[in-house]
């Protein structure tokens, strides 16, 4: 018989704490949100050992009375909402569940000191493992100070799964940076192990806050986002976005604020990136600080345990507005090329009906007689006449001249059937490319060791090699294929001891606060890759040597890419993984791009080199190189198995 029992309160508290407190950054987020809600003009965050040993958040906000302080550490006690009606109407404050301090106190040693404005003294409360162990009056400044020590001391399994101090601090840095950018009118500082990481001035200047967090170079390359004309659920879209060339390999620098709440908001981030169109490589992301002003009743902030994700009632409409606002900002700054997207820069067009003569200068116009008109389809940008364009009256038809007769209705001058002539012309155009019979020009397709034997038919959209095999059809992504070839060549050159080359002049890189914090932990791995680096100051990395194999490639960009990779990942991963990631990025740059026409010889060389690769079926980033469509699948798609067919 199943023995079902109600859990004791201590166990329930620790389980519930896991929903709110995942790592030190979770604690910092909850405490900073409380400080913002308290109307603070200054918030100072100090952490030790990445936040695993100690977290302190101090503000000069409204503070709490001794009675409110005791109530604040109990479960579901909050001043933000009163009942379900407040929740349904939309939450304007950052915190509202009333569980943060209680959950933090359940898995740490928590001390809270607070004094209300005008009060002669404050109060201090000490909580250990969820139990109040001390409460007494103290002298303290106005506002609230929360100290969290020995996080997860009573939940050793959870503490064991924390990452390195550098990684945990990088998450803390992201949270504090986000709220510093969201609240430019609040002076926010972050200190790690007695070393100040950044400090904003709190003057309400967003660009100044960006400079403090991301550095002068990034701040100088930001353009303002100022609203949208697109209808939708958002009352306003504002903020700043970076020049397309000011980018990183991680999307975390795309900051999104919904009614002042810092959220991840994947849909918003995607809309921002889409606005850049092709100005960004597929693995690069801009810096962005996007403010969304929306009716709280139309956005649900209660869908994620840590309030990181939000749900919009009209997500598609929101995305359209964000794309339009960012695209308009980039267009206005002259940073985005466009092919007439919204009519703003659309070239004037004149409609021409069948039978309508054009009296303009025709010196640059082909005047080939109608009977000799090429019946193949023109460029996709040219409007095609259709039978519905045909004039309904006989008189209208008689007024048309021979040179106005459309190609789809041309009469042969020698009496030949125009339908037959059109079909033969189309057949010729289809057959000619197919005469590329084999990879090497011989009658028989060559044998590959890893790839299937194939007969190349041509290119599709100047991007994919199309080939026939014994079993069906093969498509080869030419960029992914060349990327795999380049990657394996580079990796072979990196095998064994790495030979370094000293730069004639050391190169200095400007870092964000997060990158600067990770530069030292990443230094040993960078050295093993052949890069000698050192911090010239708190925000500048000096590079003095690079791997000799990469001497002809721009060294600074490579180091930047690797630092970005560490900022987004775990500094303790293996050197081998770091090498593969770096070489994967390097292999991309010189590879054949899509929309590039290739000669038959180039295709042959590419496929031969691909067949020599250890893994010819995937690029270094994991995308497929070769797609096979079997004979059975082709026949099924054409339904050749219908009854009676043989």
mmCIF file of N, CA, C and O in Angstrom, residues 221-225 239-243 272 276 286-290 326 329-330 335:
data_model
loop_
_atom_site.group_PDB
_atom_site.id
_atom_site.type_symbol
_atom_site.label_atom_id
_atom_site.label_comp_id
_atom_site.label_asym_id
_atom_site.label_seq_id
_atom_site.Cartn_x
_atom_site.Cartn_y
_atom_site.Cartn_z
ATOM 1 N N UNK A 221 29.222 53.696 -30.005
ATOM 2 C CA UNK A 221 28.653 53.108 -31.218
ATOM 3 C C UNK A 221 27.217 52.644 -31.023
ATOM 4 O O UNK A 221 26.790 51.666 -31.630
ATOM 5 N N UNK A 222 26.488 53.355 -30.174
ATOM 6 C CA UNK A 222 25.071 53.057 -29.953
ATOM 7 C C UNK A 222 24.216 54.149 -30.587
ATOM 8 O O UNK A 222 24.577 55.328 -30.560
ATOM 9 N N UNK A 223 23.080 53.747 -31.168
ATOM 10 C CA UNK A 223 22.154 54.713 -31.769
ATOM 11 C C UNK A 223 20.812 54.604 -31.052
ATOM 12 O O UNK A 223 20.416 53.521 -30.613
ATOM 13 N N UNK A 224 20.096 55.717 -30.912
ATOM 14 C CA UNK A 224 18.844 55.699 -30.154
ATOM 15 C C UNK A 224 17.692 55.045 -30.913
ATOM 16 O O UNK A 224 17.571 55.188 -32.126
ATOM 17 N N UNK A 225 16.864 54.325 -30.176
ATOM 18 C CA UNK A 225 15.607 53.765 -30.694
ATOM 19 C C UNK A 225 14.486 54.621 -30.130
ATOM 20 O O UNK A 225 14.366 54.767 -28.913
ATOM 21 N N UNK A 239 15.123 52.989 -26.310
ATOM 22 C CA UNK A 239 16.395 52.398 -25.916
ATOM 23 C C UNK A 239 17.527 52.769 -26.842
ATOM 24 O O UNK A 239 17.504 53.806 -27.516
ATOM 25 N N UNK A 240 18.513 51.888 -26.925
ATOM 26 C CA UNK A 240 19.698 52.094 -27.757
ATOM 27 C C UNK A 240 20.119 50.756 -28.349
ATOM 28 O O UNK A 240 20.011 49.711 -27.688
ATOM 29 N N UNK A 241 20.619 50.789 -29.587
ATOM 30 C CA UNK A 241 21.156 49.585 -30.226
ATOM 31 C C UNK A 241 22.496 49.932 -30.862
ATOM 32 O O UNK A 241 22.751 51.083 -31.198
ATOM 33 N N UNK A 242 23.325 48.914 -31.043
ATOM 34 C CA UNK A 242 24.688 49.177 -31.502
ATOM 35 C C UNK A 242 24.810 49.170 -33.019
ATOM 36 O O UNK A 242 23.981 48.611 -33.744
ATOM 37 N N UNK A 243 25.866 49.798 -33.480
ATOM 38 C CA UNK A 243 26.302 49.707 -34.866
ATOM 39 C C UNK A 243 26.468 48.221 -35.190
ATOM 40 O O UNK A 243 26.936 47.438 -34.360
ATOM 41 N N UNK A 272 14.836 41.872 -32.318
ATOM 42 C CA UNK A 272 15.930 42.845 -32.427
ATOM 43 C C UNK A 272 16.954 42.368 -33.458
ATOM 44 O O UNK A 272 17.379 43.127 -34.342
ATOM 45 N N UNK A 276 18.285 43.642 -37.917
ATOM 46 C CA UNK A 276 19.581 43.901 -38.546
ATOM 47 C C UNK A 276 19.700 43.231 -39.911
ATOM 48 O O UNK A 276 20.655 43.471 -40.645
ATOM 49 N N UNK A 286 24.084 41.937 -31.571
ATOM 50 C CA UNK A 286 24.407 43.323 -31.252
ATOM 51 C C UNK A 286 24.350 43.586 -29.755
ATOM 52 O O UNK A 286 23.896 42.752 -28.967
ATOM 53 N N UNK A 287 24.808 44.756 -29.359
ATOM 54 C CA UNK A 287 24.498 45.286 -28.034
ATOM 55 C C UNK A 287 23.165 46.017 -28.170
ATOM 56 O O UNK A 287 22.938 46.730 -29.147
ATOM 57 N N UNK A 288 22.286 45.839 -27.206
ATOM 58 C CA UNK A 288 20.993 46.519 -27.273
ATOM 59 C C UNK A 288 20.441 46.708 -25.868
ATOM 60 O O UNK A 288 20.635 45.866 -24.986
ATOM 61 N N UNK A 289 19.783 47.817 -25.685
ATOM 62 C CA UNK A 289 19.065 48.113 -24.453
ATOM 63 C C UNK A 289 17.666 48.544 -24.899
ATOM 64 O O UNK A 289 17.478 49.650 -25.392
ATOM 65 N N UNK A 290 16.701 47.645 -24.783
ATOM 66 C CA UNK A 290 15.367 47.867 -25.341
ATOM 67 C C UNK A 290 14.344 47.993 -24.218
ATOM 68 O O UNK A 290 14.169 47.067 -23.407
ATOM 69 N N UNK A 326 13.599 49.123 -34.212
ATOM 70 C CA UNK A 326 15.052 48.951 -34.334
ATOM 71 C C UNK A 326 15.497 49.199 -35.772
ATOM 72 O O UNK A 326 16.508 49.867 -36.027
ATOM 73 N N UNK A 329 15.585 52.864 -36.473
ATOM 74 C CA UNK A 329 16.742 53.504 -35.845
ATOM 75 C C UNK A 329 18.005 53.283 -36.676
ATOM 76 O O UNK A 329 18.795 54.212 -36.890
ATOM 77 N N UNK A 330 18.193 52.078 -37.166
ATOM 78 C CA UNK A 330 19.386 51.771 -37.963
ATOM 79 C C UNK A 330 19.339 52.461 -39.322
ATOM 80 O O UNK A 330 20.364 52.936 -39.829
ATOM 81 N N UNK A 335 22.888 52.955 -41.060
ATOM 82 C CA UNK A 335 23.648 51.738 -40.744
ATOM 83 C C UNK A 335 23.044 50.478 -41.345
ATOM 84 O O UNK A 335 23.565 49.385 -41.143
#
